[in-house]
mmCIF file of C-alpha atoms in Angstrom:
data_model
loop_
_atom_site.group_PDB
_atom_site.id
_atom_site.type_symbol
_atom_site.label_atom_id
_atom_site.label_comp_id
_atom_site.label_asym_id
_atom_site.label_seq_id
_atom_site.Cartn_x
_atom_site.Cartn_y
_atom_site.Cartn_z
ATOM 1 C CA MET O 1 1.256 -8.272 24.425
ATOM 2 C CA SER O 2 3.905 -10.749 25.514
ATOM 3 C CA LEU O 3 7.144 -11.014 23.608
ATOM 4 C CA VAL O 4 9.550 -13.914 23.516
ATOM 5 C CA VAL O 5 12.876 -12.193 24.077
ATOM 6 C CA LYS O 6 15.579 -13.478 21.774
ATOM 7 C CA ARG O 7 19.055 -12.212 21.083
ATOM 8 C CA TYR O 8 20.623 -12.216 17.676
ATOM 9 C CA ARG O 9 24.072 -11.392 16.455
ATOM 10 C CA CYS O 10 23.723 -8.757 13.814
ATOM 11 C CA THR O 11 24.837 -9.887 10.378
ATOM 12 C CA HIS O 12 24.779 -6.376 8.961
ATOM 13 C CA SER O 13 28.391 -5.561 9.759
ATOM 14 C CA ALA O 14 31.075 -6.276 12.361
ATOM 15 C CA SER O 15 30.927 -2.710 13.651
ATOM 16 C CA CYS O 16 27.149 -2.440 13.803
ATOM 17 C CA ALA O 17 25.765 -0.275 16.612
ATOM 18 C CA CYS O 18 23.392 -2.992 17.793
ATOM 19 C CA LEU O 19 26.351 -5.002 19.138
ATOM 20 C CA LYS O 20 27.119 -2.285 21.678
ATOM 21 C CA GLY O 21 23.849 -2.134 23.588
ATOM 22 C CA GLN O 22 22.443 -5.657 23.979
ATOM 23 C CA VAL O 23 18.997 -4.108 23.403
ATOM 24 C CA ARG O 24 16.075 -6.246 24.523
ATOM 25 C CA GLU O 25 13.042 -6.632 22.270
ATOM 26 C CA ASP O 26 10.567 -5.932 25.060
ATOM 27 C CA ALA O 27 12.340 -2.653 25.841
ATOM 28 C CA MET O 28 12.240 -1.637 22.179
ATOM 29 C CA TYR O 29 8.569 -2.537 22.058
ATOM 30 C CA LEU O 30 7.751 -0.241 24.980
ATOM 31 C CA VAL O 31 9.777 2.629 23.517
ATOM 32 C CA PHE O 32 7.928 2.495 20.198
ATOM 33 C CA LYS O 33 4.581 2.051 21.938
ATOM 34 C CA HIS O 34 5.303 5.291 23.802
ATOM 35 C CA MET O 35 5.980 6.950 20.405
ATOM 36 C CA ASN O 36 2.623 5.636 19.140
ATOM 37 C CA TRP O 37 4.410 3.481 16.555
ATOM 38 C CA ASN O 38 5.873 6.466 14.717
ATOM 39 C CA PRO O 39 6.508 5.192 11.155
ATOM 40 C CA LYS O 40 9.471 7.499 10.530
ATOM 41 C CA MET O 41 11.208 6.220 13.650
ATOM 42 C CA ILE O 42 10.443 2.611 12.685
ATOM 43 C CA ALA O 43 11.996 3.243 9.265
ATOM 44 C CA ILE O 44 15.084 4.771 10.881
ATOM 45 C CA LEU O 45 15.478 1.780 13.193
ATOM 46 C CA SER O 46 15.098 -0.624 10.265
ATOM 47 C CA SER O 47 18.030 0.997 8.492
ATOM 48 C CA VAL O 48 20.434 0.395 11.404
ATOM 49 C CA CYS O 49 21.021 -3.319 10.884
ATOM 50 C CA LYS O 50 19.476 -6.595 9.780
ATOM 51 C CA TRP O 51 18.379 -7.577 13.297
ATOM 52 C CA PHE O 52 16.518 -4.311 13.871
ATOM 53 C CA ASP O 53 14.974 -4.586 10.412
ATOM 54 C CA GLU O 54 13.661 -8.089 11.138
ATOM 55 C CA PHE O 55 12.251 -6.966 14.487
ATOM 56 C CA ALA O 56 10.526 -4.018 12.817
ATOM 57 C CA LYS O 57 9.004 -6.251 10.131
ATOM 58 C CA ARG O 58 7.812 -8.837 12.644
ATOM 59 C CA VAL O 59 6.537 -6.588 15.424
ATOM 60 C CA LEU O 60 6.674 -2.817 14.919
ATOM 61 C CA TRP O 61 5.053 -2.547 11.483
ATOM 62 C CA LYS O 62 2.287 -4.893 12.632
ATOM 63 C CA GLU O 63 1.572 -2.679 15.641
ATOM 64 C CA PHE O 64 1.694 0.411 13.440
ATOM 65 C CA CYS O 65 -0.894 -1.044 11.022
ATOM 66 C CA ASN O 66 -3.211 -2.084 13.834
ATOM 67 C CA ALA O 67 -2.956 1.362 15.426
ATOM 68 C CA ARG O 68 -3.384 3.312 12.180
ATOM 69 C CA ALA O 69 -6.313 1.347 10.673
ATOM 70 C CA PRO O 70 -7.795 -0.963 13.341
ATOM 71 C CA LYS O 71 -11.160 -1.643 11.640
ATOM 72 C CA MET O 72 -9.516 -2.374 8.306
ATOM 73 C CA MET O 73 -6.963 -4.700 9.938
ATOM 74 C CA LYS O 74 -9.700 -6.522 11.862
ATOM 75 C CA ASP O 75 -11.623 -7.167 8.652
ATOM 76 C CA LEU O 76 -8.519 -8.317 6.787
ATOM 77 C CA HIS O 77 -7.962 -10.802 9.621
ATOM 78 C CA SER O 78 -11.592 -11.839 10.083
ATOM 79 C CA ASP O 79 -11.450 -15.041 8.014
ATOM 80 C CA GLY O 80 -8.406 -16.303 9.896
ATOM 81 C CA SER O 81 -6.049 -15.846 6.957
ATOM 82 C CA HIS O 82 -2.634 -14.233 7.088
ATOM 83 C CA ILE O 83 -2.891 -10.456 6.944
ATOM 84 C CA VAL O 84 -1.155 -10.213 3.585
ATOM 85 C CA ASP O 85 1.393 -12.306 1.767
ATOM 86 C CA GLY O 86 3.589 -9.286 1.150
ATOM 87 C CA ASN O 87 4.354 -8.729 4.917
ATOM 88 C CA TRP O 88 3.502 -6.057 7.492
ATOM 89 C CA LYS O 89 6.151 -3.635 6.297
ATOM 90 C CA ALA O 90 4.640 -3.577 2.813
ATOM 91 C CA LEU O 91 1.186 -2.978 4.272
ATOM 92 C CA GLY O 92 2.476 -0.201 6.507
ATOM 93 C CA LYS O 93 4.079 1.467 3.503
ATOM 94 C CA LEU O 94 0.856 1.177 1.523
ATOM 95 C CA LEU O 95 -1.086 2.934 4.297
ATOM 96 C CA ILE O 96 1.103 6.044 4.344
ATOM 97 C CA TYR O 97 3.003 6.195 1.051
ATOM 98 C CA CYS O 98 1.898 7.265 -2.417
ATOM 99 C CA ALA O 99 4.338 5.450 -4.689
ATOM 100 C CA GLY O 100 4.063 7.949 -7.534
ATOM 101 C CA CYS O 101 4.876 6.639 -10.979
ATOM 102 C CA PRO O 102 8.526 5.761 -11.704
ATOM 103 C CA SER O 103 8.209 5.667 -15.489
ATOM 104 C CA GLY O 104 5.963 6.736 -18.325
ATOM 105 C CA ASP O 105 5.091 3.238 -19.547
ATOM 106 C CA LEU O 106 2.818 2.256 -16.638
ATOM 107 C CA PHE O 107 -0.133 4.547 -17.308
ATOM 108 C CA SER O 108 -1.229 6.227 -20.540
ATOM 109 C CA ASN O 109 -1.980 9.516 -18.753
ATOM 110 C CA VAL O 110 1.477 9.813 -17.170
ATOM 111 C CA GLN O 111 4.112 11.382 -19.396
ATOM 112 C CA ASP O 112 6.903 12.093 -16.917
ATOM 113 C CA PRO O 113 7.983 10.194 -13.794
ATOM 114 C CA ILE O 114 6.262 11.240 -10.555
ATOM 115 C CA ARG O 115 8.155 10.991 -7.290
ATOM 116 C CA GLY O 116 6.670 9.002 -4.448
ATOM 117 C CA HIS O 117 5.901 10.762 -1.178
ATOM 118 C CA PHE O 118 4.476 10.162 2.282
ATOM 119 C CA VAL O 119 0.838 11.030 2.884
ATOM 120 C CA TYR O 120 -0.119 12.436 6.273
ATOM 121 C CA ARG O 121 -3.651 11.032 6.317
ATOM 122 C CA THR O 122 -5.537 8.798 3.866
ATOM 123 C CA CYS O 123 -8.919 7.089 4.038
ATOM 124 C CA PHE O 124 -9.316 3.556 2.681
ATOM 125 C CA SER O 125 -12.791 2.435 1.629
ATOM 126 C CA ARG O 126 -14.190 -1.028 0.978
ATOM 127 C CA THR O 127 -17.171 0.580 -0.774
ATOM 128 C CA LEU O 128 -14.867 2.404 -3.182
ATOM 129 C CA GLY O 129 -12.955 -0.821 -3.698
ATOM 130 C CA LYS O 130 -16.114 -2.669 -4.734
ATOM 131 C CA SER O 131 -16.712 -0.132 -7.532
ATOM 132 C CA LEU O 132 -13.297 -1.047 -8.983
ATOM 133 C CA LEU O 133 -14.167 -4.732 -9.282
ATOM 134 C CA ALA O 134 -15.625 -6.432 -12.347
ATOM 135 C CA PRO O 135 -19.150 -7.872 -11.764
ATOM 136 C CA GLN O 136 -17.827 -11.442 -11.468
ATOM 137 C CA CYS O 137 -15.494 -10.300 -8.675
ATOM 138 C CA ARG O 138 -17.977 -8.341 -6.542
ATOM 139 C CA SER O 139 -17.800 -10.950 -3.773
ATOM 140 C CA ASP O 140 -14.150 -9.986 -3.189
ATOM 141 C CA ALA O 141 -13.164 -7.466 -0.515
ATOM 142 C CA LEU O 142 -10.886 -4.672 -1.727
ATOM 143 C CA TYR O 143 -9.843 -1.612 0.251
ATOM 144 C CA VAL O 144 -8.865 1.396 -1.875
ATOM 145 C CA SER O 145 -7.528 4.806 -0.897
ATOM 146 C CA GLU O 146 -8.953 8.106 -1.990
ATOM 147 C CA SER O 147 -7.026 9.570 -4.912
ATOM 148 C CA CYS O 148 -3.820 11.431 -4.145
ATOM 149 C CA GLU O 149 -3.845 14.539 -6.333
ATOM 150 C CA HIS O 150 -0.809 15.468 -8.404
ATOM 151 C CA LEU O 151 -1.342 18.858 -9.985
ATOM 152 C CA ASP O 152 -0.711 20.010 -13.530
ATOM 153 C CA GLN O 153 0.343 16.742 -15.092
ATOM 154 C CA GLY O 154 0.558 17.938 -18.696
ATOM 155 C CA GLU O 155 -2.334 19.186 -20.800
ATOM 156 C CA GLU O 156 -4.729 16.424 -19.780
ATOM 157 C CA GLY O 157 -5.333 17.819 -16.298
ATOM 158 C CA ASP O 158 -4.536 16.869 -12.730
ATOM 159 C CA LEU O 159 -3.645 13.268 -11.988
ATOM 160 C CA GLY O 160 -5.068 11.088 -9.252
ATOM 161 C CA LEU O 161 -3.044 8.135 -7.944
ATOM 162 C CA PHE O 162 -4.671 5.535 -5.713
ATOM 163 C CA ARG O 163 -3.627 2.318 -4.005
ATOM 164 C CA GLY O 164 -5.279 -0.554 -2.179
ATOM 165 C CA ILE O 165 -5.217 -4.130 -0.936
ATOM 166 C CA PHE O 166 -7.367 -7.240 -1.403
ATOM 167 C CA LYS O 167 -8.538 -9.337 1.500
ATOM 168 C CA SER O 168 -7.402 -12.967 1.014
ATOM 169 C CA PHE O 169 -6.197 -12.279 -2.522
ATOM 170 C CA ALA O 170 -4.923 -15.856 -2.981
ATOM 171 C CA ALA O 171 -8.525 -17.139 -2.806
ATOM 172 C CA SER O 172 -10.167 -14.186 -4.574
ATOM 173 C CA GLU O 173 -12.276 -14.215 -7.715
ATOM 174 C CA MET O 174 -9.997 -11.515 -9.123
ATOM 175 C CA LYS O 175 -6.938 -13.754 -8.998
ATOM 176 C CA LYS O 176 -8.954 -16.629 -10.466
ATOM 177 C CA MET O 177 -10.103 -14.401 -13.332
ATOM 178 C CA LEU O 178 -6.567 -13.165 -13.993
ATOM 179 C CA ILE O 179 -5.220 -16.713 -14.195
ATOM 180 C CA GLU O 180 -8.063 -18.018 -16.361
ATOM 181 C CA SER O 181 -7.800 -15.086 -18.769
ATOM 182 C CA GLN O 182 -4.015 -15.500 -18.957
ATOM 183 C CA ALA O 183 -3.522 -11.859 -18.054
ATOM 184 C CA LYS O 184 -0.053 -10.529 -18.712
ATOM 185 C CA PHE O 185 2.466 -9.171 -16.239
ATOM 186 C CA HIS O 186 4.082 -5.811 -16.784
ATOM 187 C CA PRO O 187 7.430 -6.584 -18.458
ATOM 188 C CA ASN O 188 9.534 -4.176 -16.402
ATOM 189 C CA GLU O 189 7.885 -2.663 -13.328
ATOM 190 C CA MET O 190 7.290 -4.367 -9.976
ATOM 191 C CA CYS O 191 4.888 -3.621 -7.136
ATOM 192 C CA PRO O 192 6.213 -0.547 -5.282
ATOM 193 C CA TYR O 193 5.123 -2.047 -1.948
ATOM 194 C CA CYS O 194 6.327 -5.660 -2.003
ATOM 195 C CA LYS O 195 8.483 -5.889 -5.176
ATOM 196 C CA THR O 196 6.495 -8.690 -6.849
ATOM 197 C CA LYS O 197 5.164 -8.902 -10.407
ATOM 198 C CA LEU O 198 2.237 -6.746 -11.539
ATOM 199 C CA TRP O 199 -0.782 -7.990 -13.466
ATOM 200 C CA ASN O 200 -2.003 -5.514 -16.050
ATOM 201 C CA LEU O 201 -5.753 -4.885 -15.615
ATOM 202 C CA MET O 202 -6.033 -2.616 -18.657
ATOM 203 C CA GLN O 203 -7.639 -5.440 -20.625
ATOM 204 C CA PRO O 204 -11.224 -6.018 -21.821
ATOM 205 C CA ASN O 205 -13.881 -6.577 -19.122
ATOM 206 C CA MET O 206 -11.477 -6.231 -16.191
ATOM 207 C CA ILE O 207 -12.131 -2.612 -15.199
ATOM 208 C CA PRO O 208 -15.837 -1.684 -14.866
ATOM 209 C CA SER O 209 -17.221 1.713 -15.893
ATOM 210 C CA SER O 210 -18.197 2.316 -12.260
ATOM 211 C CA ALA O 211 -14.513 2.666 -11.391
ATOM 212 C CA ALA O 212 -14.073 5.930 -13.303
ATOM 213 C CA VAL O 213 -17.331 7.345 -11.936
ATOM 214 C CA ARG O 214 -16.405 6.671 -8.302
ATOM 215 C CA LEU O 215 -12.839 7.931 -8.771
ATOM 216 C CA GLY O 216 -13.983 11.132 -10.493
ATOM 217 C CA ALA O 217 -12.081 10.477 -13.716
ATOM 218 C CA GLU O 218 -12.491 13.220 -16.310
ATOM 219 C CA ASP O 219 -12.209 11.039 -19.400
ATOM 220 C CA GLY O 220 -14.314 8.205 -18.008
ATOM 221 C CA SER O 221 -11.406 5.837 -17.576
ATOM 222 C CA ALA O 222 -9.127 4.508 -14.880
ATOM 223 C CA GLU O 223 -6.042 2.323 -15.093
ATOM 224 C CA TYR O 224 -4.620 0.039 -12.438
ATOM 225 C CA TYR O 225 -2.485 -2.997 -11.679
ATOM 226 C CA VAL O 226 -2.604 -5.711 -9.039
ATOM 227 C CA CYS O 227 0.446 -7.593 -7.789
ATOM 228 C CA LEU O 228 0.855 -11.224 -6.758
ATOM 229 C CA ASN O 229 0.272 -10.256 -3.130
ATOM 230 C CA GLY O 230 -2.961 -8.363 -3.784
ATOM 231 C CA HIS O 231 -1.714 -4.762 -3.652
ATOM 232 C CA ILE O 232 -3.189 -2.515 -6.322
ATOM 233 C CA PHE O 233 -2.143 0.879 -7.564
ATOM 234 C CA GLY O 234 -3.556 2.970 -10.359
ATOM 235 C CA SER O 235 -4.227 6.356 -11.866
ATOM 236 C CA CYS O 236 -6.983 8.491 -13.361
ATOM 237 C CA THR O 237 -7.235 12.015 -14.768
ATOM 238 C CA LEU O 238 -9.306 14.021 -12.315
ATOM 239 C CA ILE O 239 -12.283 16.182 -13.226
ATOM 240 C CA PRO O 240 -11.227 19.843 -12.881
ATOM 241 C CA ILE O 241 -13.297 22.239 -10.774
ATOM 242 C CA SER O 242 -14.209 25.421 -12.627
ATOM 243 C CA ASP O 243 -14.269 28.845 -11.002
ATOM 244 C CA SER O 244 -18.052 28.737 -10.757
ATOM 245 C CA GLU O 245 -17.841 25.513 -8.757
ATOM 246 C CA ASP O 246 -15.244 26.755 -6.294
ATOM 247 C CA THR O 247 -16.403 27.465 -2.792
ATOM 248 C CA LYS O 248 -16.641 31.222 -2.359
ATOM 249 C CA GLU O 249 -16.181 33.125 0.856
ATOM 250 C CA GLU O 250 -19.209 34.966 2.066
#
């Protein structure tokens, strides 16, 4: 990969550390390639100054996404469209971060706020994503993660939180349906990945019954939102496993 080397004066602060080293972009690229695009190190670099943050958004998070989920990234790119309107940093965060639930007014099965956390490994499935789409939107491509389990969330049982991304959301049937149905935005919360408005999908005929079945929801229901950039996140109450169903050691 060839890089056009440019130098910027940091606008973060007059005493910023990036002024001291005259660091070249191609050198930074090779260092992070050697670290296999470590997301924690990319996040640390981004916090140093505005210049480093812009370089991370433009180059490092893109390389991280392509290294972490190459088949998914290839499909998201296959129609020649931009990877995602939200930017590479938002997509990188979505791959490795469960956003939790900041307040109790997002989902009916969440009573208390749940802290977000990094997830070591998560699988995203286009097949699972299709089960979350209404019949009129089945031509859309949606990648959804397996549920991240949060134990003992009140008397209702364990909670599953999931997240995902649409391919070419701007031209999707889902977005068309949301606009035509005059779906409402959440009045307070924003997308935890790109900070844009969230459409509420908890409305008639928007969430199919297949969604709860595929997610393993105990009460037969699932709730989720989609943002203006095509990121989704949602929740369901997971089916508990009884003692008789547990795997026993021989």
